[in-house]
Coordinates of C-alpha atoms in Angstrom, one line a residue:
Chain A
X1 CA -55.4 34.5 -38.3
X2 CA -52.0 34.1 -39.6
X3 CA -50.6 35.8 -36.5
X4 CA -52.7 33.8 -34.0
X5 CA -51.3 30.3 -35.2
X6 CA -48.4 32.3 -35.3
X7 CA -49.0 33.1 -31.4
X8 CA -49.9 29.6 -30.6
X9 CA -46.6 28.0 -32.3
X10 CA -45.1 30.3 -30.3
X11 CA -46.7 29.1 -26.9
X12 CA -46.8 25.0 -28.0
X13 CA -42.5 25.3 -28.9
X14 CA -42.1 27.3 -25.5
X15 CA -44.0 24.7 -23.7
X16 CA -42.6 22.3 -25.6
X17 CA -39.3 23.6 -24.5
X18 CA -39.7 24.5 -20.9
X19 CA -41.1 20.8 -21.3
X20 CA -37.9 19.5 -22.3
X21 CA -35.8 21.5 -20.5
X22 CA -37.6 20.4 -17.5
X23 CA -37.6 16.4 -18.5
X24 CA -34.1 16.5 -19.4
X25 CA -32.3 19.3 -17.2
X26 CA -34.1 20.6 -14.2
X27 CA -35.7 17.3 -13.3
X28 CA -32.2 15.7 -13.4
X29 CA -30.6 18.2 -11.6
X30 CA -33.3 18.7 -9.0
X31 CA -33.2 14.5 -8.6
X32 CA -29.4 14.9 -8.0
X33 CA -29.8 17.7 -5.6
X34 CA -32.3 16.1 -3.6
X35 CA -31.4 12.2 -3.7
X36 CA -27.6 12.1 -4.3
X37 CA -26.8 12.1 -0.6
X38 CA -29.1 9.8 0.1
X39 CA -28.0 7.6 -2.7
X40 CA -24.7 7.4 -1.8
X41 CA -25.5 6.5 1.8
X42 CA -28.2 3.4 0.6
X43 CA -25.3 2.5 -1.8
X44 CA -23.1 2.3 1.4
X45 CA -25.5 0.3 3.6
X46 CA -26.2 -2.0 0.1
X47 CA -22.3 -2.4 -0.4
X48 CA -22.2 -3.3 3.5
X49 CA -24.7 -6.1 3.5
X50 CA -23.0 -7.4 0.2
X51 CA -19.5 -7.9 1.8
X52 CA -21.2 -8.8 4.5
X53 CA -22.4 -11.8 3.3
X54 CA -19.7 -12.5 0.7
X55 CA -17.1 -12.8 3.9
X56 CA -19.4 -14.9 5.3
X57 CA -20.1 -16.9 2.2
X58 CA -16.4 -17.4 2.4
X59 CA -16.1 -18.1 6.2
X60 CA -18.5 -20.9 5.2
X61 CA -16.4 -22.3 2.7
X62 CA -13.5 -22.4 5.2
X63 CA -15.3 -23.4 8.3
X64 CA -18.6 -25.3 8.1
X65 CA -19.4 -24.3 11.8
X66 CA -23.5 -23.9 12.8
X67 CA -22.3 -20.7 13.7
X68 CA -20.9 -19.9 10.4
X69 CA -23.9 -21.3 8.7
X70 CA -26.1 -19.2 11.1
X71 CA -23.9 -16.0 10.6
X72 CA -24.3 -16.7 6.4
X73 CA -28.1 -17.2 6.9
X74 CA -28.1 -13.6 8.8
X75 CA -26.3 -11.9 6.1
X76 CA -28.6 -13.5 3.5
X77 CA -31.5 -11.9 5.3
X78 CA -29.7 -8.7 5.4
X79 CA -29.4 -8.2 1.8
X80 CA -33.2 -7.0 2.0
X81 CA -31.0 -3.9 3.0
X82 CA -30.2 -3.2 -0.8
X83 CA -34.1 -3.1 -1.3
X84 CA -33.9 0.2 -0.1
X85 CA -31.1 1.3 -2.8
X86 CA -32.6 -0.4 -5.4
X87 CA -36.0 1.5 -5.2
X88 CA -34.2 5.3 -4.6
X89 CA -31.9 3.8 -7.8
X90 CA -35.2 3.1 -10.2
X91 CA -36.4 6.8 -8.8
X92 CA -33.6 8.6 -9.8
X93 CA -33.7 6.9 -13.1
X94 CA -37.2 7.6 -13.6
X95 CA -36.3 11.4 -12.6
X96 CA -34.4 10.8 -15.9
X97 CA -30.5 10.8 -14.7
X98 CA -28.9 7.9 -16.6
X99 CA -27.2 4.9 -15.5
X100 CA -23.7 6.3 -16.0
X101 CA -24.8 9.5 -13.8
X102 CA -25.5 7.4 -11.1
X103 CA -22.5 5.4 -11.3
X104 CA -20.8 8.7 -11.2
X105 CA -21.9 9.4 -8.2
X106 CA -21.7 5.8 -7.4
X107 CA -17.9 6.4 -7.7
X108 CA -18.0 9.6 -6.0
X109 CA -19.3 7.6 -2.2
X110 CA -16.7 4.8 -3.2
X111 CA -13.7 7.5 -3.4
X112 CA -15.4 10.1 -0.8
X113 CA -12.7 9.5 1.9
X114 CA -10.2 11.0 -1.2
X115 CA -10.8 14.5 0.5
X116 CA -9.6 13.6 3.9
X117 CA -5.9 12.2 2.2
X118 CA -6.0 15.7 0.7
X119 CA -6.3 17.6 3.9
X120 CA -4.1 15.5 5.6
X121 CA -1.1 15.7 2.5
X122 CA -2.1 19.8 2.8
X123 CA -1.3 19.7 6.7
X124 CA 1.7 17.3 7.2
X125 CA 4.5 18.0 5.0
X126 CA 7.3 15.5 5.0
X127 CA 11.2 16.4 6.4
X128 CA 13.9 13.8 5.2
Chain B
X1 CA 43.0 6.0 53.2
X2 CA 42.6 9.8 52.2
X3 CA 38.7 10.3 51.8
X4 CA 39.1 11.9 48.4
X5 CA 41.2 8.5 46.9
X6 CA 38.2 6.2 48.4
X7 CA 36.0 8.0 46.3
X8 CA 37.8 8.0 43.6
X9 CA 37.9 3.7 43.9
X10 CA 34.4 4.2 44.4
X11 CA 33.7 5.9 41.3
X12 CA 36.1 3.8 39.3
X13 CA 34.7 0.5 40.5
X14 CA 31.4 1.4 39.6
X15 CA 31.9 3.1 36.2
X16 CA 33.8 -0.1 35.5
X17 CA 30.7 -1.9 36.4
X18 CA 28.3 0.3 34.4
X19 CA 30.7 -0.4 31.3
X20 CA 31.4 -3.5 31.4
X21 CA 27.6 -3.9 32.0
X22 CA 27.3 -2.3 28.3
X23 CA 29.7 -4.1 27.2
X24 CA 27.5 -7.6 28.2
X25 CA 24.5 -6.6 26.6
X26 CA 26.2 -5.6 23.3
X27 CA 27.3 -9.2 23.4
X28 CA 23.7 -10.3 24.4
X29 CA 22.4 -8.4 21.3
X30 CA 24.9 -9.4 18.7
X31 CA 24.4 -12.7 19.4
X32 CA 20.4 -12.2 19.2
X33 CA 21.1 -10.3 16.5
X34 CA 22.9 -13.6 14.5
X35 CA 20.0 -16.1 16.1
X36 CA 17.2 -14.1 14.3
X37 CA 18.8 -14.7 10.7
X38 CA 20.5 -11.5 10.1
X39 CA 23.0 -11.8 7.3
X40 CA 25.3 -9.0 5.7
X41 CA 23.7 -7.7 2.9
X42 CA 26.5 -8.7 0.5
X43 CA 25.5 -12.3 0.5
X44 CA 21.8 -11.0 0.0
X45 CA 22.7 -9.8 -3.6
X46 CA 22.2 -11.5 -6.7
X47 CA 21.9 -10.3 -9.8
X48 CA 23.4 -12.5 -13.1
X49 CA 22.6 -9.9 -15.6
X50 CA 23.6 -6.7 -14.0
X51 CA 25.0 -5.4 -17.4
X52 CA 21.2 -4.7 -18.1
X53 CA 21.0 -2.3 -15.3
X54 CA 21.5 0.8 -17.4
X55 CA 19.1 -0.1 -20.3
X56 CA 16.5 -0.5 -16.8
X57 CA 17.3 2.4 -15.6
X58 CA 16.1 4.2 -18.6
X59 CA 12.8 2.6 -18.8
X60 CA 12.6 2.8 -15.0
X61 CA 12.5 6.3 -15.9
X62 CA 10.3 6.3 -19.0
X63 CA 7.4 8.0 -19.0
X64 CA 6.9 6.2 -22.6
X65 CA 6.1 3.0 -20.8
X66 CA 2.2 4.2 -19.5
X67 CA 0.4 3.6 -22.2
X68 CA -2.1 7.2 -22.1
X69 CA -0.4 8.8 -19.1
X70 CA 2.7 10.7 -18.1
X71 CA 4.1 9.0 -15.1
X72 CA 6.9 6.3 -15.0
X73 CA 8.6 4.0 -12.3
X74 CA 10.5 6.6 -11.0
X75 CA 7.8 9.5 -10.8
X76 CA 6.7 7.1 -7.4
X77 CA 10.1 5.7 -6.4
X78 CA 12.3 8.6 -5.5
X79 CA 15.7 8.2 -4.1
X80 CA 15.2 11.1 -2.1
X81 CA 12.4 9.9 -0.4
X82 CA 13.8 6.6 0.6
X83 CA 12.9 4.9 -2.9
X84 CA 9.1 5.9 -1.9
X85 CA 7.5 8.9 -2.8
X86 CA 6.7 10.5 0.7
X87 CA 2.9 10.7 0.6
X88 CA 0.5 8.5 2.3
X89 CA -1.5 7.1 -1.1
X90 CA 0.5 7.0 -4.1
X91 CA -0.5 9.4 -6.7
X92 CA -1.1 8.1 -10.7
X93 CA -2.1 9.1 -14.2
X94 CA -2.8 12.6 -14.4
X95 CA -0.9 14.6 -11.9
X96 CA 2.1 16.7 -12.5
X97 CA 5.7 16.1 -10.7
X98 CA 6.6 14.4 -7.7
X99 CA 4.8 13.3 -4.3
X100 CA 3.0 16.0 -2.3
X101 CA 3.0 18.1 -5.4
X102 CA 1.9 15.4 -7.8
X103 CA -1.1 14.3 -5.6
X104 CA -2.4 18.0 -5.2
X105 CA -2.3 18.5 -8.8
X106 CA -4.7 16.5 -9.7
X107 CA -3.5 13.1 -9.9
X108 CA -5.4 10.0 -9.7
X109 CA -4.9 8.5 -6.4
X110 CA -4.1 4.4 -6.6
X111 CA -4.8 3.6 -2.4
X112 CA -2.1 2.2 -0.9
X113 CA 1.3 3.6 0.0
X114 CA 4.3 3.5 -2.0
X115 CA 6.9 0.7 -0.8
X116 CA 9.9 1.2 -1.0
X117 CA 12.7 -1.1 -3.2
X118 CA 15.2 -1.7 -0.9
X119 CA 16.4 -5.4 -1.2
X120 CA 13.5 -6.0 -3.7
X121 CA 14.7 -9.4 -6.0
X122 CA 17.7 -10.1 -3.5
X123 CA 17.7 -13.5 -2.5
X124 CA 14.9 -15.4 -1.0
X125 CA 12.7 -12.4 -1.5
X126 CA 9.3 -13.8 -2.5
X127 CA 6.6 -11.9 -1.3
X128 CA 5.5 -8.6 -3.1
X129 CA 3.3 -5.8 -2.9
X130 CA 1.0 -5.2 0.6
X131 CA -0.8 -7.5 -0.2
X132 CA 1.3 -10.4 -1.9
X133 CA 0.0 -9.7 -5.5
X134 CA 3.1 -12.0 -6.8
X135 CA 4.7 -14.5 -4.3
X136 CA 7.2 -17.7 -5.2
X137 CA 7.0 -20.8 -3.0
X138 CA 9.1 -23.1 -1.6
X139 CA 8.7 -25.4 -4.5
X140 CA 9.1 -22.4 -6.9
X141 CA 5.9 -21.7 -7.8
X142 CA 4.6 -18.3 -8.8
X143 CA 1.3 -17.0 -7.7
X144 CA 0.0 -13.6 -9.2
X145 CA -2.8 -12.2 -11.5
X146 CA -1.0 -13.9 -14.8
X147 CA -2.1 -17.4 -12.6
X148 CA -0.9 -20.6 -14.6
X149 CA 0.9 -18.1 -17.1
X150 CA 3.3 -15.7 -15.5
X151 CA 5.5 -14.2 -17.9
X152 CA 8.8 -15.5 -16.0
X153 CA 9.5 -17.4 -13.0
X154 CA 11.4 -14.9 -11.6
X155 CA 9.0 -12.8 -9.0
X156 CA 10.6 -9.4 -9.7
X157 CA 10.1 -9.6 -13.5
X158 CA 6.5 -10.7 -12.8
X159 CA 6.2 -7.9 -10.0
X160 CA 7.9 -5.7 -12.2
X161 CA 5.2 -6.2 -15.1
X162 CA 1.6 -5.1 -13.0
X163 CA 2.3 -1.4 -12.2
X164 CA 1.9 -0.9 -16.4
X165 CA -1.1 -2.3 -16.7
X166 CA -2.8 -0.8 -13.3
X167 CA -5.8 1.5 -13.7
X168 CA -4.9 5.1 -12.3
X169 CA -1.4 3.7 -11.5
X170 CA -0.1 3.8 -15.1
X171 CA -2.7 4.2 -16.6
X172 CA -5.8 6.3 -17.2
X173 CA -9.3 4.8 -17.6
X174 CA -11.4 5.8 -20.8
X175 CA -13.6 4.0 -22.8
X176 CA -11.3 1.9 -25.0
X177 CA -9.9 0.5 -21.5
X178 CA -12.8 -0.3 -20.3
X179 CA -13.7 -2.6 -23.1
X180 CA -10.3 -4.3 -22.7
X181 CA -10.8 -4.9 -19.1
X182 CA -14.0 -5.7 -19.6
X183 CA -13.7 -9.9 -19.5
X184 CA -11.1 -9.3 -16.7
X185 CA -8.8 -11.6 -18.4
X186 CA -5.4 -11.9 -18.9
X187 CA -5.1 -11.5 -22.1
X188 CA -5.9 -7.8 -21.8
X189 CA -2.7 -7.0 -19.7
X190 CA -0.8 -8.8 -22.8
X191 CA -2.6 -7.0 -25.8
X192 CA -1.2 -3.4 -23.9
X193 CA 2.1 -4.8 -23.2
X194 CA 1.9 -5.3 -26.8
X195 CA 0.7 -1.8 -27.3
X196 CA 3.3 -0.6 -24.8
X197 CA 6.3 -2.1 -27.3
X198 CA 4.6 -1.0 -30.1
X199 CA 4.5 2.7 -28.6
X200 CA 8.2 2.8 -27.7
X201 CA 9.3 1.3 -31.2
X202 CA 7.1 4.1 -32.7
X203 CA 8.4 7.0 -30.0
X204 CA 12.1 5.8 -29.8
X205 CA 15.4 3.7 -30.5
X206 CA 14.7 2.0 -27.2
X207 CA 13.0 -1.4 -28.7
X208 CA 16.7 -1.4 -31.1
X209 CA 18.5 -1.1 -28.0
X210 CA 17.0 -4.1 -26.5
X211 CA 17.5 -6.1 -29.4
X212 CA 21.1 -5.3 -29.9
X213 CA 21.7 -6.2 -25.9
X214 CA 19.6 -9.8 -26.1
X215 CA 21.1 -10.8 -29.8
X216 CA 17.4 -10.5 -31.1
X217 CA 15.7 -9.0 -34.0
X218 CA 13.7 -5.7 -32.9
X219 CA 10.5 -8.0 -33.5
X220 CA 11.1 -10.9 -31.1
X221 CA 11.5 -7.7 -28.2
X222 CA 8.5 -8.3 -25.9
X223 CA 7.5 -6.6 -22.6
X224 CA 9.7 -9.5 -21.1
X225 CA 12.3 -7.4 -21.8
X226 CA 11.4 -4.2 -20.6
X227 CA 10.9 -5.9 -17.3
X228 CA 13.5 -7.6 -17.1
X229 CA 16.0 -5.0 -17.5
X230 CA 13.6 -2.8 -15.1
X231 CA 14.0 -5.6 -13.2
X232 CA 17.7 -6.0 -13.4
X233 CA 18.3 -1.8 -12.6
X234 CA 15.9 -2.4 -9.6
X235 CA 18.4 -5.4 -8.4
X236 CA 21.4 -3.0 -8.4
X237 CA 20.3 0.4 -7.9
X238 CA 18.0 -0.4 -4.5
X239 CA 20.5 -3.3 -3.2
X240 CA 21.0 -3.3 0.5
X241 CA 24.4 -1.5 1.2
X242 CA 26.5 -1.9 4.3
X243 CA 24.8 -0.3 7.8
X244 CA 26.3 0.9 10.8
X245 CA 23.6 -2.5 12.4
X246 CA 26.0 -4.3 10.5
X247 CA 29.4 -2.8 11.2
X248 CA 27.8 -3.6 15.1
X249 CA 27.2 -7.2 14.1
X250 CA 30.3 -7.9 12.1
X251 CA 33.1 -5.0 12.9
X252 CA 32.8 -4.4 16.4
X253 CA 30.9 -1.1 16.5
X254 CA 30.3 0.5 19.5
X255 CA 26.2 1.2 20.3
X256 CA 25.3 4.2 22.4
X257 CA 23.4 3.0 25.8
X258 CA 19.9 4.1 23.7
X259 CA 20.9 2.0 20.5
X260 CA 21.7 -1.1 22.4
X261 CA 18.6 -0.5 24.9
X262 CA 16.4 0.0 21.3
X263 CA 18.0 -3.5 19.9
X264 CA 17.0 -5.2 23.3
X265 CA 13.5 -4.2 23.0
X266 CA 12.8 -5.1 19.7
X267 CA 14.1 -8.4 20.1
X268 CA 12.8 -8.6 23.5
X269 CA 9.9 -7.0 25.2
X270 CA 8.8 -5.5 22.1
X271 CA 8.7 -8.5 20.1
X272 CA 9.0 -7.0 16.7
X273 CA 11.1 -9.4 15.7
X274 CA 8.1 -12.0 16.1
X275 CA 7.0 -10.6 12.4
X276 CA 10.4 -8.1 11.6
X277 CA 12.5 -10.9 11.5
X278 CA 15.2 -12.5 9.3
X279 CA 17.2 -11.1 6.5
X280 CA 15.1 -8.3 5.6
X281 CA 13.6 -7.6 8.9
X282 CA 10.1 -9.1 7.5
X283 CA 9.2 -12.4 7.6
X284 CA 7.7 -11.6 4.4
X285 CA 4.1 -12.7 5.5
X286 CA 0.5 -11.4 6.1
X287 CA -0.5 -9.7 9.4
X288 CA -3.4 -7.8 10.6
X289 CA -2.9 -4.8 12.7
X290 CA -5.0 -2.1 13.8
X291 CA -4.2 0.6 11.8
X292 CA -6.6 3.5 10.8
X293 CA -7.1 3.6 7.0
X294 CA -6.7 7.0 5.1
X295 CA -8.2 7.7 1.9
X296 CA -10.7 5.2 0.1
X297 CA -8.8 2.1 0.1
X298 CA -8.9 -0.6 -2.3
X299 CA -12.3 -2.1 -1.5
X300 CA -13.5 1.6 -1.5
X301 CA -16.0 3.3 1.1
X302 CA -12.6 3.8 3.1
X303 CA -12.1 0.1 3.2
X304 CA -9.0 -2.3 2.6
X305 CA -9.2 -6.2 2.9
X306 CA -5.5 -6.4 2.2
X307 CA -4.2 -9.8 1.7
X308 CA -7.9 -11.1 1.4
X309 CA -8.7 -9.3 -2.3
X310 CA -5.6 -12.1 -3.6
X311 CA -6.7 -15.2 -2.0
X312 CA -10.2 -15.1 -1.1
X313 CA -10.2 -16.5 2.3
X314 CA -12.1 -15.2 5.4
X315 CA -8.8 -15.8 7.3
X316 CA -6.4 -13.4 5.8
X317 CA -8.7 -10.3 5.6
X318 CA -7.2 -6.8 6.6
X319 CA -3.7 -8.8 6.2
X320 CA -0.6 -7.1 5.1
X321 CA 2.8 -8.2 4.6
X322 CA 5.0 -7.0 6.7
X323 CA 7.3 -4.1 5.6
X324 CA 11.2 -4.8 5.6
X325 CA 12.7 -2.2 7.6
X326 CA 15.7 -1.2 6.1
X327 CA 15.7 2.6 5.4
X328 CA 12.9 2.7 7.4
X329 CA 13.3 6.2 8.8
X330 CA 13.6 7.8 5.0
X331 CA 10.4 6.3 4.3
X332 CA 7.3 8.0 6.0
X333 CA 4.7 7.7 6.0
X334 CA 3.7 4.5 7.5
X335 CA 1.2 1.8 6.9
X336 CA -0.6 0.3 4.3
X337 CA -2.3 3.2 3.7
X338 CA 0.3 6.2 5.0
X339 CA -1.8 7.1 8.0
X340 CA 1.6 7.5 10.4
X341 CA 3.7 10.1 9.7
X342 CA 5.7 9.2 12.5
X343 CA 8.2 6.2 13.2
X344 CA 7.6 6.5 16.5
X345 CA 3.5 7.0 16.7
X346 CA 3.3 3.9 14.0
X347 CA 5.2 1.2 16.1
X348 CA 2.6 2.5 19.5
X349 CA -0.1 1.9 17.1
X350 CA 0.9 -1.7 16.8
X351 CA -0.2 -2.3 20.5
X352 CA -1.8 1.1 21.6
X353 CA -4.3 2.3 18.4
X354 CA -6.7 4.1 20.2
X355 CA -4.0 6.4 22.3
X356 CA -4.8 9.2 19.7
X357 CA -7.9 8.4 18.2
X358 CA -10.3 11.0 18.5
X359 CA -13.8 9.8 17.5
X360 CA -15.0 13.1 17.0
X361 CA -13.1 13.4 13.8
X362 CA -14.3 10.2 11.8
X363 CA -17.8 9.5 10.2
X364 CA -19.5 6.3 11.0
X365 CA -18.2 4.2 8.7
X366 CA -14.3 5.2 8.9
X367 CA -14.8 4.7 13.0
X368 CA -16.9 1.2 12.6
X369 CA -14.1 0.4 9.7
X370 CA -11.4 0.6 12.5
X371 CA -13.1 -0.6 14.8
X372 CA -13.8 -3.9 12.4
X373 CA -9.5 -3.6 11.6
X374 CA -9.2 -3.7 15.6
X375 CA -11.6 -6.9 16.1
X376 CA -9.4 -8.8 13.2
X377 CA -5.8 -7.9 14.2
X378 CA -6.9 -9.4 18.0
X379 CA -8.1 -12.5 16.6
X380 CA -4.2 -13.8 17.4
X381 CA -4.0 -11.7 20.8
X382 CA -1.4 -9.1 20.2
X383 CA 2.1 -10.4 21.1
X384 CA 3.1 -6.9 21.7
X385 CA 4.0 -5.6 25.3
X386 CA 3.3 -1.9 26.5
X387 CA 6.5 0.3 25.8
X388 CA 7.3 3.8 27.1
X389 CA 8.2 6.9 25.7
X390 CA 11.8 6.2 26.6
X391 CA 11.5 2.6 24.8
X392 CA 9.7 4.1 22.0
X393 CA 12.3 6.3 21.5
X394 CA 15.5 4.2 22.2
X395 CA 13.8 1.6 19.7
X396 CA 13.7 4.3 16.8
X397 CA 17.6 5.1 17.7
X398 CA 17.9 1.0 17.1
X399 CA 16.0 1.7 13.4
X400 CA 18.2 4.3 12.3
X401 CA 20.9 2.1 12.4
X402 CA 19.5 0.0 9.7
X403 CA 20.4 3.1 7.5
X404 CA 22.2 3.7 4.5
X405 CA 22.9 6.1 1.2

């Protein structure tokens, strides 16, 4: 008797621990390995449609043309574009990374054209 | 007449010619030279408190002055490399050495390109950074971050002051940062200038040194101080110096046929002197120009507004100030953001960008990024004609004249 309950702690912390590993590692990692890319692409598009409409939020300011006003009104509508990032966002959260880890990778699509000032510092070297 | 002594007229007649010919469009340039505001150097300087210099230097030099990195004025302002530091971005907090080296090692990379000193605080230079972080007006104004309190109404002490308190430039983000810079407000630049002169009274004599030089106690020494001695070693140390454009101007110096062909384009057909102009070979103002962008850029996603991210108006985005040009040749690479590595390739990409852009090699967004840098530098049609190879090259002979050690 002793030695079944024994056997079926056993089994419930396993579970219980292939159950956290899972919440709080794989699932994560899996979320990562499967949206990341995607992420940082909707946070491009997002960040586009934002400037977007800040420059013309600014044009407006400057120039109160009806074709400013008509170009502000079009990047208005265009913000439904962040829709997109803002659902893959609540996904990935609910995946259970954490709002810091998808800032990290936030950073890492803002500072993604870092590599190519690598490679080109690694192939041109500069004579004086 | 013997045959042979006809010649011989001949060919002195018309090497005469060809001389004297050279000799006419020396004159032609000098005097174009004069119209366009140049001025010998010597009037240019002005510094009353030179005998601060050396105590500048040293903090110049300092790596005590960033407040959780390694990395002083000096680790991005080599000599050597024409006061810049040779590499397309500038590299910050966390690498090790100088240029190349530095920004493979690890270093945080702050996305612009180094500029270089020469003739920086000399007079009527108002306009620094790329993108005119700190600027004096006519009526001696100061604009900059520090807005209705700038910490002296000299621009090269206020100048002088942002590097130290710039994320990955001097120093590294962590947690305790963040919380300062949270509000964005002023007052966090001057609670770690107060930590700065805290640090270097706790790490060295330097703090007594500045008290004994400005007749104050060691606790009335502020960052003021530290910048302006920075400011005062920049005056002397990166002060224009005589040129052999000069010795043309002023001293009669003979140009080779290349030289003075170089000099008539870029006052001429080139029209570089439409923007290069006046003392310092920069009108000191914002232009946009089709350059590619390398690396992330300020605005990120491989993006640079330029002049824009200061003033917030639709009109001056992708606008840089134009570079001065003296040294130029000791100071690739090129561009806001380093992309030209070449003198020669970075003047054909002010009025032919797309002769060596290969499409192939770009993602969308870098090739719809230029493509957006190419739409705002035509808004003013380009004022620059077509040059050849043989202009391109006689007009970087003309550049290396405005040389020096």
């Amino acid at each position: 008797m002793k030695n079944k309950t024994l056997l079926v702690l056993n089994i419930l912390a396993t579970v219980c621990c292939i159950g956290l590993g899972y919440k709080f590692l794989l699932k994560p990692l899996m979320a990562e390995t499967i949206y990341a890319t995607e992420y940082k692409q909707l946070m491009f598009q997002c960040d586009n449609v934002m400037r977007d409409h800040m420059i013309a939020k600014n044009r407006v300011k400057h120039e109160k043309t009806a074709e400013a006003i008509h170009d502000l009104k079009a990047s208005e509508l265009g913000l439904v574009s962040c829709h997109e990032y803002d659902k893959l966002r609540k996904v990935m959260l609910a995946w259970g990374l954490t709002a810091e880890e998808l800032s990290y990778i936030g950073l890492e699509a803002i500072e993604e054209n870092a590599n190519d000032l690598i490679q080109y510092v690694e192939t041109h070297e500069f004579k004086y | 007449m013997n045959l042979n002594i006809r010649y011989y007229f001949i060919f002195i007649i018309f090497f005469s010619s060809f001389v004297y010919a050279e000799k006419g469009l020396g004159k032609i340039l000098r005097s174009v030279i004069i119209e366009n505001g140049f001025k010998s150097p010597e009037y240019m300087y002005i510094n009353e408190h030179e005998n601060l210099a050396p105590e500048g230097e040293i903090f110049f030099k300092s790596n005590h002055l960033s407040l959780n990195g390694s990395i002083s004025c000096a680790t991005c302002h080599i000599p050597s490399k024409g006061s810049s530091d040779g590499i397309p971005n500038a590299a910050g907090v966390r690498g090790l050495g100088e240029g190349r080296e530095r920004l493979l090692s690890g270093a945080k990379i702050v996305p612009r390109n180094t500029l270089a000193l020469w003739g920086v605080g000399s007079k009527d230079f108002n306009t620094f950074f790329w993108d005119g972080k700190v600027t004096l007006d006519k009526d001696g104004n100061i604009s900059s971050q520090f807005l209705d309190s700038p910490p002296s109404n000299d621009p090269l002490i206020v100048a002088v002051h942002l590097p130290f308190v710039a994320i990955r430039e001097m120093i590294e983000d962590n947690h305790e940062i963040s919380e300062l810079y949270k509000n964005e407000n002023i007052n966090s630049a001057f609670k770690i200038y107060d930590q700065l002169i805290n640090k270097i009274n706790n790490e060295s004599s330097y703090g007594v040194e500045l008290a004994k030089i400005y007749d104050i106690s060691t606790d009335e020494v502020s960052f003021f101080h530290v910048a302006d001695s920075i400011a005062n070693f920049i005056r002397s140390k990166f002060a224009i110096k005589k040129t052999p454009f000069e010795n043309f101007v002023f001293d009669d110096l003979k140009l080779n046929e290349e030289q003075i062909r170089g000099g008539l384009t870029f006052y001429g057909k080139g029209k570089c002197s439409s923007c290069h102009s006046g003392k310092y070979f920069s009108d000191l103002n914002f232009h946009s120009l089709p350059m590619l962008q390398l690396g992330f850029g300020e605005n990120g996603f491989g993006d640079d507004y330029g002049r824009f991210n200061m003033t917030d108006n639709y009109n001056d985005l992708y606008k840089f100030r134009t570079p001065p040009l003296y040294n130029v040749v000791k100071t690739a690479p090129y561009s806001h953001s380093g992309n030209y590595y070449d003198l020669k390739e970075v003047i054909r990409a002010h009025y032919d960008p797309l002769k060596n852009f290969d499409s192939s090699k770009y993602t969308d967004e870098e090739r719809i990024g230029f493509f957006k840098r190419i739409k705002y530098s035509s808004i003013k049609p380009s004022e620059l004609n077509y040059l050849d190879e043989k202009e391109l090259d006689d007009l970087v002979e003309f550049l290396k004249l405005l040389s020096f050690d």
